[in-house]
Structures are given as C-alpha cells and as structure tokens.
XYZ file of C-alpha atoms in Angstrom:
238
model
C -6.648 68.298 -12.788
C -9.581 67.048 -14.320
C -7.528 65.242 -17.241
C -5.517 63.380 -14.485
C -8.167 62.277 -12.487
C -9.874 60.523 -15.682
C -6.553 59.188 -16.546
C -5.921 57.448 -13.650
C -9.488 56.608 -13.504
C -8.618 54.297 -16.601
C -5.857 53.285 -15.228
C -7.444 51.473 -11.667
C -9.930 50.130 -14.105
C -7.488 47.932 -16.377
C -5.508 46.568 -12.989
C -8.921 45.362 -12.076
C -9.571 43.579 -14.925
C -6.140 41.886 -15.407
C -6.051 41.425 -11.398
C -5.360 38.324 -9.574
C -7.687 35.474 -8.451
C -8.530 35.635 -5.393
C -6.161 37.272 -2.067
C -4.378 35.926 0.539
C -5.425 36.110 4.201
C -2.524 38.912 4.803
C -5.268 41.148 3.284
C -8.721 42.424 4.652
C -10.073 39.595 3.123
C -11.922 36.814 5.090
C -13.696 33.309 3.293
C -15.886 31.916 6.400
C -16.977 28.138 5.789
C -18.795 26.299 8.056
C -21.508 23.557 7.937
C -24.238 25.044 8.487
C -27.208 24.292 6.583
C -25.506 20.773 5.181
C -28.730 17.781 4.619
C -30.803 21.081 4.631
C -29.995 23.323 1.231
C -26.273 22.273 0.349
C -24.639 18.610 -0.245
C -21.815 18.516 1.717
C -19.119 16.041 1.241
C -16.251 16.044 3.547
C -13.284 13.461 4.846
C -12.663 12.586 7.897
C -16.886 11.941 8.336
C -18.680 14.993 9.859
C -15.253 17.014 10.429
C -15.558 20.921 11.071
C -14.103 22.716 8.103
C -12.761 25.369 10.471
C -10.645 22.610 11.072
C -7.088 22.097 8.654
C -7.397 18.825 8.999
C -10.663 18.317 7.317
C -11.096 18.526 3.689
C -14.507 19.991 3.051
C -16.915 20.983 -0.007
C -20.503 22.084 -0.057
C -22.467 22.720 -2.758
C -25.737 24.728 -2.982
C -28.209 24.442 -6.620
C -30.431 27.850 -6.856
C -32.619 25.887 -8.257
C -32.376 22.246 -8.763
C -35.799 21.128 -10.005
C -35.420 23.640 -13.516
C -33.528 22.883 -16.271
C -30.937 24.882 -15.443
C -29.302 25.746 -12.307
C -26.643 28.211 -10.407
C -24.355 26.134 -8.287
C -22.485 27.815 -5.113
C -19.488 25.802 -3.983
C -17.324 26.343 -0.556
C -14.121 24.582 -0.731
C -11.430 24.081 2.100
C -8.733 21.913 3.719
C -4.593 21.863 3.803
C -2.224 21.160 0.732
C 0.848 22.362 -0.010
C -0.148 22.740 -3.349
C -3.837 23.008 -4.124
C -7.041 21.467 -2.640
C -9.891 20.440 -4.895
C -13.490 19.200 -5.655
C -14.840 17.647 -9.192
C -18.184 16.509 -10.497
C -18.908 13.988 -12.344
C -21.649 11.398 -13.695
C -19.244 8.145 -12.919
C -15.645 8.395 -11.414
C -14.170 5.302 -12.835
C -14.843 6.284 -16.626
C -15.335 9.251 -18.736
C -14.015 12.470 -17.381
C -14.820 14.728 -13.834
C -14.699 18.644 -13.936
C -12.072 19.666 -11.526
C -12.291 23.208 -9.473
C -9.075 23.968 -7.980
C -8.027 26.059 -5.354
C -4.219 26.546 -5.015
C -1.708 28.649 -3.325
C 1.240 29.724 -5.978
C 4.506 28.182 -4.579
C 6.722 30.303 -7.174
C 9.489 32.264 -5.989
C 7.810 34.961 -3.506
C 4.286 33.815 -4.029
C 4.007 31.121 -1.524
C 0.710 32.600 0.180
C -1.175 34.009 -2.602
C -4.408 32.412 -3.497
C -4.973 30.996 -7.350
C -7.972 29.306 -8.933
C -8.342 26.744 -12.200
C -10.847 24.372 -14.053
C -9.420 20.964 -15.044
C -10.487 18.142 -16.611
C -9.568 14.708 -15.101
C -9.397 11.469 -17.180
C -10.904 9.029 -15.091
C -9.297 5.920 -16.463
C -5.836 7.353 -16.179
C -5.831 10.237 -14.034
C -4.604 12.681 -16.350
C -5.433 16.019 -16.275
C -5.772 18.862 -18.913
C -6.943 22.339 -18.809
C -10.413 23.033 -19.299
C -12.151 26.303 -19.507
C -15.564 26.896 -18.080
C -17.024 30.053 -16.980
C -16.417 30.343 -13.051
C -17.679 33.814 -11.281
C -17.531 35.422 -7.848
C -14.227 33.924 -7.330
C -13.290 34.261 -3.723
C -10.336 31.974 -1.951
C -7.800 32.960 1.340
C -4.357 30.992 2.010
C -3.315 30.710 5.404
C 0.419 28.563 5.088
C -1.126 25.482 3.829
C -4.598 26.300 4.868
C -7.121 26.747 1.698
C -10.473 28.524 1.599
C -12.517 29.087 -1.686
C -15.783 30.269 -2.675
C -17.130 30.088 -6.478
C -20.261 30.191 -8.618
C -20.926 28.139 -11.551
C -23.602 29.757 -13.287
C -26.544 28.053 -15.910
C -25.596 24.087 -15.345
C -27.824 21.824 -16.981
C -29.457 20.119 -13.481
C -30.566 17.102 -15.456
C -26.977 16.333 -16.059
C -26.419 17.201 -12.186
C -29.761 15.300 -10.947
C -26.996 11.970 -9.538
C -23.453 12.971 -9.758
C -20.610 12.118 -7.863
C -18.304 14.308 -6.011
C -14.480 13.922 -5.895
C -12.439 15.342 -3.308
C -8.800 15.490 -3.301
C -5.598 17.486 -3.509
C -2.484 17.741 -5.086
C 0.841 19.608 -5.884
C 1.786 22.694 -7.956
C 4.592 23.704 -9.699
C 5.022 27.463 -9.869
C 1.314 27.954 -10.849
C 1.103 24.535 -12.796
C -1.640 21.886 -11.541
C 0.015 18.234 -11.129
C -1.598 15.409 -10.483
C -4.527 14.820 -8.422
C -5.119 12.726 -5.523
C -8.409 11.664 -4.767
C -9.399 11.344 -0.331
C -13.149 10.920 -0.990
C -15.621 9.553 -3.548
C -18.733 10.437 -2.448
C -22.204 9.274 -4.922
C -24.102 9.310 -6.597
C -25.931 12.396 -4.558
C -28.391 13.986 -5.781
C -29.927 17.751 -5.222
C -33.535 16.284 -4.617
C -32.732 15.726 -0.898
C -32.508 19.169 0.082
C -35.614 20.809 1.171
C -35.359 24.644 1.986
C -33.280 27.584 0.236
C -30.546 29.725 1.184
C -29.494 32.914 -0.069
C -26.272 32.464 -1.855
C -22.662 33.173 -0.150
C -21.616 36.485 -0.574
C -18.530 36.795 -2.217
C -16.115 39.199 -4.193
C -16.349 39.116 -8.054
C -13.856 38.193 -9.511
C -13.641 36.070 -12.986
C -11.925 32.765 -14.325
C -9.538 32.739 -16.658
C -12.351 32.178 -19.036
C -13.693 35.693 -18.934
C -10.519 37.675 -18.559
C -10.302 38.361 -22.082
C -13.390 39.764 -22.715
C -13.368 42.012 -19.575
C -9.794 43.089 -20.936
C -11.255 43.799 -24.636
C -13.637 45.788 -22.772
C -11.647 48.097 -20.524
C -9.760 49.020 -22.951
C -12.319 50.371 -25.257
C -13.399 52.041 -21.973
C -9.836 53.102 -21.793
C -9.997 54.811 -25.501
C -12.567 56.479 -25.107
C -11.673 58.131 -21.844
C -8.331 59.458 -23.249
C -10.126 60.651 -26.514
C -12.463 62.641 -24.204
C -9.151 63.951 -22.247
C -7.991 65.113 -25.190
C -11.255 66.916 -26.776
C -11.065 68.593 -23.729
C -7.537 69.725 -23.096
C-alpha cells in the first residue's frame, strides 16, 4: 500500500510539471478583470476608450509595477477581449522601429482543442511586422476561453524599470494555426506611458502558478530527480 501511494505520488507530480497553460472556463477556474484601480496603481490601455473589459467587445490590458521607482520591478498584467485566434499586449520603447515584446493569450483551434486556453512570448519586428519566438520567463500563468472570449493573467518578474520608465503599449490580436502564432494586428498604440503617474499600491492579482515555456524544462529536470529518488526509496523498502 505504502509503495503505491508514493508511486502515484510521483506520478501526479510529473503531470503537473508537463501540464498545460492555463484552463478553459469549462473548469472551476474563473480570471475576473475589471478596471478597478486604473489612473490609480495600474496603466490601463484599452480600445474602444473607457470600455468595460467584462465586455467582449472591448480589448483590455492593465498593467501593475511592484515597484516602479527601483531598479528593478515585478510587472502584473490582465489581458482580455475576443479573437478567434489569440488576443495580445506588447511593450516596447518605440513601435515604429526596433522590436516590441509580445504576450499572447490564445485559444488552440486544433482538432478538439477549440476552447482550451494557451500562452506565448513573441517578438515583433516593428518595421515589418514579423514575428519570432522569444523566450522570457513568464510566471503565475492564469487565462479562461469562453468561445472567442479571452481572459489572462501573468507576472513578469525582475524587469529593469529604467527600461520601462516611457514605453509604449501595443494592443492587438491575431490568428492561430493549430497552436502556431500568425501575424499580429495592432487596434491600439497607446505612449509613451509611464509608471510615475500612479500613486498608491495594490496587492498583486492572485493567480494559479503555472510556468512559460521557458521554465518547463527545468521544473521537468527536477521532478524527475524527485521521481528517482522516490522509486529508489520504494524499492529499499519493499
């Protein structure tokens, strides 16, 4: 008894580490984003002007800095509006050259996945539009699908806030191809902004943890070593 209950122990813990990104609303899962607290201690960019993000018409982002006057901050970003494909927000220090960090919040339109819930970093060449994968290190992933209805939470941990201080937001959305990112289309440039307008704090959104692609592998290396060591103590005491 006590040799299966450690093996399937293991077991749980590897499908969490190799699980998916996010859920999809047919779960106990719920991503509530409103705009509260927008002009007070998040930048909030949305099209049309002033819309309600409980609204599927309005594409909405918000974006809260834990601490925007150090050198380095935590950034937590809400994300929502309708696609087809995926929804998205990037940041970037001009939107007409260089390049703009893309977070992307898609439903997976393969065959049988339409309403599950996906999330990816790209990096968008701003003279051209292209786009390419990037990784960055994204944590307490947390997104719902609802048909074409998007909802995502995310934190972006240790961002240099000097290279934040004016930056321009992009908001946009685009199409997907099984769970391939297409091109983007951009609905709102909005900057530069800057963090220095907001005035109070906030306590962080509370969200699920789950990990970019990024960090997969070494939570995968890790479980199972964690998995080893389990059976090798099932079997010392068999």
């Amino acid at each position: 008894m006590q040799r299966g209950l450690i093996l399937l122990f293991a077991t749980v813990m590897v499908f969490v580490a190799m699980g998916v990104q996010g859920t999809s609303k047919r779960d106990n899962t719920k991503v509530s984003i409103t705009r509260d607290y927008c002009g007070a201690t998040k930048v909030c960019v949305e099209t049309p002007d002033n819309c309600d993000p409980a609204n599927t018409t309005c594409l909405f982002t918000s974006i809260h800095a834990s601490d925007p006057k150090n050198s380095s901050t935590d950034l937590f970003i809400e994300l929502s509006g309708s696609s087809q494909g995926y929804i998205a927000m990037g940041l970037t220090e001009n939107a007409t050259e260089g390049t703009t960090l893309l977070y992307v919040c898609a439903r997976n339109t393969s065959n049988g996945g339409n309403n599950k819930f996906f999330f990816r970093t790209m990096e968008r060449n701003n003279m051209n539009n292209s786009l390419s994968e990037a990784e960055r290190s994204v944590t307490e992933i947390r997104g719902t699908v609802d048909e074409s209805f998007i909802e995502c939470m995310f934190n972006v941990s240790s961002v240099n806030a000097t290279s934040i201080r004016n930056f321009t937001v992009l908001l946009g959305w685009g199409t997907v191809d099984g769970d391939g990112i297409k091109s983007f289309n951009v609905s709102r440039t909005e900057g530069p902004l800057s963090f220095d307008v907001l005035t109070g704090t906030t306590a962080a959104p509370t969200t699920t943890t789950t990990e970019s692609r990024a960090s997969y592998a070494l939570q995968s290396h890790a479980v199972l070593l964690l998995l080893s060591v389990l059976t090798l103590t099932v079997l010392k005491t068999d």
